[in-house]
Coordinates of C-alpha atoms and ligand atoms in Angstrom, one line a residue:
X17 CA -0.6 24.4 17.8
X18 CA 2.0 22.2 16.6
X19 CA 1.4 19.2 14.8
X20 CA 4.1 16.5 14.2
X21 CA 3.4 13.6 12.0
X22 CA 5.9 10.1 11.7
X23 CA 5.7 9.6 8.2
X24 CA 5.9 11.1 4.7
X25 CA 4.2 8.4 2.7
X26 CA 0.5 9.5 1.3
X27 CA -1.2 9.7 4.7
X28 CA 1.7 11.8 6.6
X29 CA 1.7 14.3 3.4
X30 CA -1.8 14.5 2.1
X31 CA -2.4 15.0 6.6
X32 CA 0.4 17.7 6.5
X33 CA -0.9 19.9 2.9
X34 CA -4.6 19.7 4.6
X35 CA -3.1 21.1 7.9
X36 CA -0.9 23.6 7.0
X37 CA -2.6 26.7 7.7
X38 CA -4.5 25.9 11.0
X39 CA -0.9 24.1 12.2
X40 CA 2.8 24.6 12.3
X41 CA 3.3 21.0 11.0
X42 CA 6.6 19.2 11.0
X43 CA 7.3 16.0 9.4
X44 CA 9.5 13.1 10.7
X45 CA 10.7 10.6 8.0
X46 CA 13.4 8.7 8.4
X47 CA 14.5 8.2 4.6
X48 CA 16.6 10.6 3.5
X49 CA 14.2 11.4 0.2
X50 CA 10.9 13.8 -0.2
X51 CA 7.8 11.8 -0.4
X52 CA 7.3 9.4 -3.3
X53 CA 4.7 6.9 -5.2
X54 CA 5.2 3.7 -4.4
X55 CA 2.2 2.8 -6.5
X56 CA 4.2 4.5 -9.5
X57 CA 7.5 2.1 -8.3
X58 CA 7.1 -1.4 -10.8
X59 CA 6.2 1.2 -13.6
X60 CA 10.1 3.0 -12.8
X61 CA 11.3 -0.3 -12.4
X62 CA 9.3 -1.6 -16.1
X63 CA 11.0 1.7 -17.3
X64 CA 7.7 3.6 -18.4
X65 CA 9.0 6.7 -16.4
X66 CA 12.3 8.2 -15.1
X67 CA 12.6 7.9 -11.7
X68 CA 12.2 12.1 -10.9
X69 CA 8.8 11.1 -11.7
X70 CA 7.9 9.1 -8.7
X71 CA 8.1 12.7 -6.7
X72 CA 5.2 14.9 -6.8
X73 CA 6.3 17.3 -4.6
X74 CA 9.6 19.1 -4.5
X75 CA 11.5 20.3 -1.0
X76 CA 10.4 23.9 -2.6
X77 CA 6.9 22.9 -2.0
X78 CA 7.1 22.0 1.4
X79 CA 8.7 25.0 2.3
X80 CA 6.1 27.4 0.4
X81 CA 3.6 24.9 2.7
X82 CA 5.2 26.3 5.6
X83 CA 5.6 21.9 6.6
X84 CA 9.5 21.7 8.0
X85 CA 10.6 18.7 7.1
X86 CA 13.0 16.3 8.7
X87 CA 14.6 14.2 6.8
X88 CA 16.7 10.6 8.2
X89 CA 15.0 11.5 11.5
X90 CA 13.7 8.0 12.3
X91 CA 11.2 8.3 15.5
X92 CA 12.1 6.2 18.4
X93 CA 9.8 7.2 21.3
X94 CA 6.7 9.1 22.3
X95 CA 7.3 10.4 25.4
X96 CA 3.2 10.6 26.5
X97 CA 4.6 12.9 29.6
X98 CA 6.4 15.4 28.5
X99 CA 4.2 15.5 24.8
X100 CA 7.5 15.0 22.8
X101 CA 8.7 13.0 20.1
X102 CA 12.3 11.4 20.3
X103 CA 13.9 11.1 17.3
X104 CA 17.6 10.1 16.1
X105 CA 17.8 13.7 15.3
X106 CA 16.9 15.0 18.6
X107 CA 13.3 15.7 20.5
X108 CA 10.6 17.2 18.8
X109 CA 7.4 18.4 20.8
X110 CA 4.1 18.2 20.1
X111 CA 0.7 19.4 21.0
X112 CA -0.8 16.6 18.6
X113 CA 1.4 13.7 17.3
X114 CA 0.1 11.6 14.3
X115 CA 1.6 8.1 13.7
X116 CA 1.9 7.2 9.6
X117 CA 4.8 4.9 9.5
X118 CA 3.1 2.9 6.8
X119 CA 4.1 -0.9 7.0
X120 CA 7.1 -2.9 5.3
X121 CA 7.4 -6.0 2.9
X122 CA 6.2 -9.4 4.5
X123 CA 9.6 -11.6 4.5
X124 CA 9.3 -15.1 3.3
X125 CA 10.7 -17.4 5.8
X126 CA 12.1 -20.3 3.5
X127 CA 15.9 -21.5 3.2
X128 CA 18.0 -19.3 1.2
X129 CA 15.4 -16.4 1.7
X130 CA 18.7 -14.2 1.0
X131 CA 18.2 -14.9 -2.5
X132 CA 14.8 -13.5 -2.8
X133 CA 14.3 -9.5 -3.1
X134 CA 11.0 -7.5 -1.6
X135 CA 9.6 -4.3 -2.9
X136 CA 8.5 -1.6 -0.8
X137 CA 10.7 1.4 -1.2
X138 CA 12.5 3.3 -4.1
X139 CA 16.0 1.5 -2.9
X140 CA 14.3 -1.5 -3.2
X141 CA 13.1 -0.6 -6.8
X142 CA 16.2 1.0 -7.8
X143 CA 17.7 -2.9 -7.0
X144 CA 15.5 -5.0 -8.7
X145 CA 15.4 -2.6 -11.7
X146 CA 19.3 -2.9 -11.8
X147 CA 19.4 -6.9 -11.5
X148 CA 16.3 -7.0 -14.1
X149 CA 17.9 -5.0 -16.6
X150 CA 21.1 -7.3 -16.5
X151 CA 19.2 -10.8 -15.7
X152 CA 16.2 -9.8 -18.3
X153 CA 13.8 -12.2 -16.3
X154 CA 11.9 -11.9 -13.3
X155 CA 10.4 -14.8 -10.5
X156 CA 7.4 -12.5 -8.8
X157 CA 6.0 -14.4 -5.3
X158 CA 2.4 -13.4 -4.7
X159 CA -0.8 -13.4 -6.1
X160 CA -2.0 -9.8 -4.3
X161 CA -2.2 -6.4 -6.4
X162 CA 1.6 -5.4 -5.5
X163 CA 2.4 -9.0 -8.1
X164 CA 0.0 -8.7 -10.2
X165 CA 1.2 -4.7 -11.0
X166 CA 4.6 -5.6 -10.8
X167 CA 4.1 -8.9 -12.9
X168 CA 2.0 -6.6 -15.6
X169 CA 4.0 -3.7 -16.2
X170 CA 7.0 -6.0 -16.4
X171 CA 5.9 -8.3 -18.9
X172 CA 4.3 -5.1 -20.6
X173 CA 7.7 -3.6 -21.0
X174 CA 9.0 -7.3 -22.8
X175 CA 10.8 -9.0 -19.8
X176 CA 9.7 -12.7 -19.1
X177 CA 8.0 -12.9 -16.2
X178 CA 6.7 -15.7 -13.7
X179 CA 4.4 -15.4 -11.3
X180 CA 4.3 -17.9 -8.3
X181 CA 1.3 -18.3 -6.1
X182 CA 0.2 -20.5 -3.4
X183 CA -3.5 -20.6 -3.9
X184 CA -5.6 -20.9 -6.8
X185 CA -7.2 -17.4 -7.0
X186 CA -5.3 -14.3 -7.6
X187 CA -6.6 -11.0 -4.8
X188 CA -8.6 -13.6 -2.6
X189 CA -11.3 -13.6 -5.5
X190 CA -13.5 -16.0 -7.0
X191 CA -12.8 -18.4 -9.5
X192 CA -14.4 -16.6 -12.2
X193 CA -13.0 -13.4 -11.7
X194 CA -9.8 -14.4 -10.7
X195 CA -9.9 -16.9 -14.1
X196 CA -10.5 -13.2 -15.8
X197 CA -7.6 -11.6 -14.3
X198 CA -5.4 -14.4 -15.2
X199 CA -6.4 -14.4 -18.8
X200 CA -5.5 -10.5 -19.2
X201 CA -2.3 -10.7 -17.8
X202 CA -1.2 -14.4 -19.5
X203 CA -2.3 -12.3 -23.0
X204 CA 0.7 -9.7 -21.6
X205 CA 3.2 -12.6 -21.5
X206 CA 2.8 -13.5 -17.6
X207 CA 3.5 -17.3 -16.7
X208 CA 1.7 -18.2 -14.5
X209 CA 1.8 -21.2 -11.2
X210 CA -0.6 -21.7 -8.9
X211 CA -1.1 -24.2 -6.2
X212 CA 2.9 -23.8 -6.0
X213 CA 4.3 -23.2 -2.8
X214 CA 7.8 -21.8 -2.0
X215 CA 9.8 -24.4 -0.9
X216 CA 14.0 -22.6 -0.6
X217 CA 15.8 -20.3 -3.1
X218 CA 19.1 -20.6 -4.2
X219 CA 21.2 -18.4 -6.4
X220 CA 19.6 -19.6 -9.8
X221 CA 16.4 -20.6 -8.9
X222 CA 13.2 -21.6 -6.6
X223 CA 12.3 -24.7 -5.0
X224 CA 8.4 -25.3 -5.0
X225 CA 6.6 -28.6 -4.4
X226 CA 5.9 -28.9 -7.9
X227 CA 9.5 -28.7 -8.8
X228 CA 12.2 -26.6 -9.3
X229 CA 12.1 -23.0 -11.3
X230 CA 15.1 -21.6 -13.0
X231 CA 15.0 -17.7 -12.9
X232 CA 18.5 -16.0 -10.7
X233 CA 16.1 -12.6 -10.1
X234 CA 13.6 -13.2 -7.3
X235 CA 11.5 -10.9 -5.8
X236 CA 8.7 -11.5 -3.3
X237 CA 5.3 -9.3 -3.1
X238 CA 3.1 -11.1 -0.9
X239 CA 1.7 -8.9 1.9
X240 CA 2.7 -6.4 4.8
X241 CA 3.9 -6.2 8.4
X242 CA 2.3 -3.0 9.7
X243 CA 4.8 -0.6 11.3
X244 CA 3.7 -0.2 14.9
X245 CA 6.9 -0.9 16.9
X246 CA 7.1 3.2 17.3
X247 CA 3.7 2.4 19.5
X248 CA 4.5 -0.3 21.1
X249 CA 8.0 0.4 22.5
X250 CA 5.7 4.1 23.8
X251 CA 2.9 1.9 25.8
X252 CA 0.2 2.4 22.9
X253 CA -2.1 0.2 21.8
X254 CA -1.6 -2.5 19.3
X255 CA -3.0 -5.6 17.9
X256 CA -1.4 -6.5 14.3
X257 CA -1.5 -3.1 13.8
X258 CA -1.9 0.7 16.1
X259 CA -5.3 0.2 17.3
X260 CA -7.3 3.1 16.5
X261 CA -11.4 4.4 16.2
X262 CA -13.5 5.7 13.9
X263 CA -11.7 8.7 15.2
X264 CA -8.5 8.1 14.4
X265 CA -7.5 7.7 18.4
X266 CA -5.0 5.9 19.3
X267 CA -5.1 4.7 23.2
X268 CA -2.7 7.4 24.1
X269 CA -4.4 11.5 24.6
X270 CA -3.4 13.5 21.5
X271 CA -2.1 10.6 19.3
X272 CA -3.8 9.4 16.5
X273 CA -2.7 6.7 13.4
X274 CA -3.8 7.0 10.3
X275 CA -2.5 4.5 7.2
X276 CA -1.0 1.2 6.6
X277 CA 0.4 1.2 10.4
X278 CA -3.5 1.8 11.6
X279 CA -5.7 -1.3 12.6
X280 CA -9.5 -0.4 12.7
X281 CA -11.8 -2.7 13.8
X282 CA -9.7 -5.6 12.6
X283 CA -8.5 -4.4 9.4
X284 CA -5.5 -2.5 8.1
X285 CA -6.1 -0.5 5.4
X286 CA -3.1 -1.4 2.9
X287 CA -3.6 0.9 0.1
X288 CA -2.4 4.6 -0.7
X289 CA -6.5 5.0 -1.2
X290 CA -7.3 4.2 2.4
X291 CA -4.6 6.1 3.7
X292 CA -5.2 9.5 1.9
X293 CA -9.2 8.6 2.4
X294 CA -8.0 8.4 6.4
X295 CA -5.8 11.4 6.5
X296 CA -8.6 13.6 4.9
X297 CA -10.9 12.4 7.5
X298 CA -8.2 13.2 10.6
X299 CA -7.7 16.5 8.7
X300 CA -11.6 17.7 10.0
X301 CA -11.5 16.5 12.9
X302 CA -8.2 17.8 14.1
X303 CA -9.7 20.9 12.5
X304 CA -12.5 20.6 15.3
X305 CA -15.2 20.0 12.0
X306 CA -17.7 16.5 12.7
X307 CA -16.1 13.8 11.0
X308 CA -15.6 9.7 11.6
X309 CA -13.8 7.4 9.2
X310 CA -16.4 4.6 8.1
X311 CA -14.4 1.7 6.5
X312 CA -15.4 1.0 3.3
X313 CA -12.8 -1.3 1.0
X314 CA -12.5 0.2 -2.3
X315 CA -9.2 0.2 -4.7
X316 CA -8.9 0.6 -8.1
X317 CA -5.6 -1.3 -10.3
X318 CA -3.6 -1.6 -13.3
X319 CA -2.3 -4.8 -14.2
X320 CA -0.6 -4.4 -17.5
X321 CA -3.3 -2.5 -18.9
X322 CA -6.3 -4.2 -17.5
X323 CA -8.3 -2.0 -15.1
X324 CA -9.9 -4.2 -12.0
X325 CA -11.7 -2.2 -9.3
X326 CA -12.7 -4.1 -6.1
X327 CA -15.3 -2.1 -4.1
X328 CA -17.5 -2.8 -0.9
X329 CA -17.4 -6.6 0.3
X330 CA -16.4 -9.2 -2.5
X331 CA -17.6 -12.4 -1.1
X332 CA -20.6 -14.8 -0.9
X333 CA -23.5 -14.7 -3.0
X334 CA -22.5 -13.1 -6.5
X335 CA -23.7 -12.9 -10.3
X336 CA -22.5 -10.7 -13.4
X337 CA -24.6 -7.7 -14.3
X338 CA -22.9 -7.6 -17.6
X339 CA -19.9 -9.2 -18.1
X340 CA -17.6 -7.1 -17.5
X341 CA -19.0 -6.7 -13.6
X342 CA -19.7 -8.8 -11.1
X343 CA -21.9 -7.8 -8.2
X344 CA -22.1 -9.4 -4.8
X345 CA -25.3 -9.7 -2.4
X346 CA -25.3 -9.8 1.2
X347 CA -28.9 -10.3 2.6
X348 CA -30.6 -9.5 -0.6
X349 CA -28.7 -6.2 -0.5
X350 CA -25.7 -5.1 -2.9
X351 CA -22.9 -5.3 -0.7
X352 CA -19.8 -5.0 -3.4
X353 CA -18.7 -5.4 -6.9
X354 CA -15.9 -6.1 -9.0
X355 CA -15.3 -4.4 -12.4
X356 CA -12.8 -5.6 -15.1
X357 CA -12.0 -3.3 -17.7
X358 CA -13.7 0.1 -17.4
X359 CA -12.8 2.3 -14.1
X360 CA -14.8 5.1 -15.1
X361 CA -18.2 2.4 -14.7
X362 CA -16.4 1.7 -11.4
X363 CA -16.6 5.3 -9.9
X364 CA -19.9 5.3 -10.5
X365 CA -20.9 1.9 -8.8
X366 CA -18.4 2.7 -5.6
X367 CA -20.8 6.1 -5.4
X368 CA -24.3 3.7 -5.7
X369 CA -22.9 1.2 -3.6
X370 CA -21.5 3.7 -0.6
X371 CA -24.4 5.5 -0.6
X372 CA -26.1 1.8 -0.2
X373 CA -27.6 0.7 -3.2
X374 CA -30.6 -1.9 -2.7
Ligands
LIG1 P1 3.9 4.5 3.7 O1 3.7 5.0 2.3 O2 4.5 3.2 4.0 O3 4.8 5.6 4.4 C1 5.3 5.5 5.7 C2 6.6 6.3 5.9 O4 6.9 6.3 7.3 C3 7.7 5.8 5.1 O5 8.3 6.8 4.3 C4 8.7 5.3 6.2 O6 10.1 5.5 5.8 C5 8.3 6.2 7.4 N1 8.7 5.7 8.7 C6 8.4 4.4 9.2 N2 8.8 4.3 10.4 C7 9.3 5.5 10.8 C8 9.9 6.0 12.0 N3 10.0 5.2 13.1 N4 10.4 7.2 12.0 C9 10.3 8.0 10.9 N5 9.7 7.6 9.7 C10 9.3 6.4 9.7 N6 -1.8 1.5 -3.1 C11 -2.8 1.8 -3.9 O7 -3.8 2.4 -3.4 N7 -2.8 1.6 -5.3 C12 -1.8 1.0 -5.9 O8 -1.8 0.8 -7.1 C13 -0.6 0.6 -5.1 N8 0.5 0.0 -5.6 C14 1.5 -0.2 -4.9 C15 2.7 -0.7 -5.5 C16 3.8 -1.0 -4.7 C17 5.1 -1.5 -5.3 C18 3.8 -0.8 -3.3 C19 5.0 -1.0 -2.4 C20 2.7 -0.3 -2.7 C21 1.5 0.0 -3.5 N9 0.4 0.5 -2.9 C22 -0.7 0.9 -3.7 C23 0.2 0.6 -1.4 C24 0.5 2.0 -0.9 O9 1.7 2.5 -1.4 C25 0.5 2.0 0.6 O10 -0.7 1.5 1.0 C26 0.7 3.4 1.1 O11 2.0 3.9 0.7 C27 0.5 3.5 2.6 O12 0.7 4.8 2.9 P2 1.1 5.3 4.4 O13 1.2 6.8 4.4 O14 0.3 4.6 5.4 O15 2.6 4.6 4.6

């Protein structure tokens, strides 16, 4: 049976290493580079690690996997009919086809956005890292975990950092928590301004409605466009993102989408977590075990060196069972939590709290 998969980010590859003996799997990516971390990226770009670093995996490795890989083959059509992929590199077919084209950087849509940088990819990182190293400061747009890692490690390595965002809260939390976050990363050397928004860029600075911020480097990191056009242009599916089940299923026979590109009951997963979490649950059922994917937000951060994991639901009703966690109630039940500080305390209250604590 052959198995193709779009997309050598986590999903695509963790799919592909479970798969490799029950399938011949091949791999379509269309950068010209073996897969990478993009969580590891703002910690190459602070200048913690060298970038050979960011790749786990060698093109030895995939070959020993028996996984060919195609590298700079970007997929442009599934042809349902005939059960082939076609690719700038020629047709590929497939018995089962798995879509993981992950999603890109959101582009802000302000005058003189050309002025403004985005980080998703290792180009992108190998860019800002150059500009940073000459400008030695950095404007950061965004008040989501991509900011606040980049922000942290930055200011961590010595660079003065800004970090601009619209609302008052940082990750959609509360004021308390967000208040903690805040403080951590300000004690790292982050400036911060909130309630600002974006107003225009130009070459040496950014316009906001509470006046004008002088910093040439300006990257923004505030939120994803899922990838489905590969869908969409093939008759499958889509909302914001490739619909899918608890299965996996897309709407066409023998597709699936698993990752950032995959929309499940409403939500896209956006974290290397979710996606690996996803591809191990494809991996049994494509290998005809019982399995569904249960959604169940849970991601664990760095920013600087302060460790915040947000688990289960992280709204409504909440109080601190110590102070370092916060714990949130949803009909007199424990429906999520949020732990500053101490991840190994956070494994242990994802496990309670997945396996429904009262
Ligand atoms: P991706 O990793 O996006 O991979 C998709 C691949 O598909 C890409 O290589 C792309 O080139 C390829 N592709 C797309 N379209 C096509 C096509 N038509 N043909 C062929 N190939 C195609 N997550 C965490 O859990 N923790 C973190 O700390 C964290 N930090 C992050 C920091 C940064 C700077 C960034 C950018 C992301 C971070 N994330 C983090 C998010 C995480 O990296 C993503 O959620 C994850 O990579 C999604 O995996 P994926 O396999 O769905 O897609």
């Amino acid at each position: 049976m052959r198995l193709v998969i779009v997309g050598n980010g986590p999903g695509g590859v963790e799919l592909a290493k479970d798969l490799s003996e029950e399938f011949e799997v091949t791999i379509v990516e269309k950068e010209n580079l073996p897969h990478y971390s993009k969580p590891m990226l703002s910690h190459y770009i602070a200048g913690f690690l060298p970038e050979e670093r960011l790749f786990p995996y060698s093109l030895d490795w995939y070959e020993k996997k028996g996984i060919t890989l195609l590298l700079g083959a970007e997929a442009k059509l599934v042809d349902r009919l005939r059960r082939v992929l076609v690719t700038s590199a020629g047709e590929v077919p497939y018995d089962v086809l798995v879509i993981a084209t992950g999603a890109r950087a959101r582009e802000p849509s302000i005058p003189g956005r050309e002025h403004i940088l985005t980080l998703r990819t290792l180009s992108d990182a190998r860019l800002i890292k150059e500009r940073l190293e000459k400008e030695g400061e950095i404007t950061i747009l965004g008040g989501g975990f991509i900011a606040l890692e980049l922000a942290g490690n930055l200011a961590k390595a010595g660079y003065t950092v800004r970090l601009v965002h619209r609302r008052k809260t940082l990750l959609g939390l509360d004021d308390e928590l967000s208040g903690r976050i805040k403080e951590a990363l300000e004690g790292a050397g982050v400036e911060f301004h909130l309630e600002t928004n974006a107003l225009g860029a130009d070459g040496e600075g950014l316009k906001t409605d509470r006046g004008y911020i002088k910093g040439r480097l300006k990257v923004c990191a505030f939120g994803i466009v899922p990838n489905k056009e590969l869908a969409v242009r093939s008759g499958i599916h889509a909302g914001r993102g490739i619909l899918v089940d608890d299965h996996l299923r897309t709407s066409a026979r023998d597709v699936y989408a698993i990752g950032d590109c995959a929309e499940l009951g409403g939500v896209i997963g956006g974290t290397a977590k979710t996606a690996v979490e996803q591809a191990k649950v494809l991996a049994r059922i494509l290998a005809g075990k019982e399995a569904n994917y249960v959604p169940f937000r849970s991601a664990f951060f760095k920013f600087a060196d302060f460790g915040v994991a947000i688990i289960g639901r992280t709204k409504g009703q909440a109080q601190w069972l110590d102070e370092d966690t916060r714990v949130f109630y949803d009909g007199g039940k424990v429906s999520g939590a949020v732990v500053l500080g101490d991840m190994k305390k956070a494994f242990r209250l994802e496990k309670a709290i997945k396996e429904g604590l009262p």
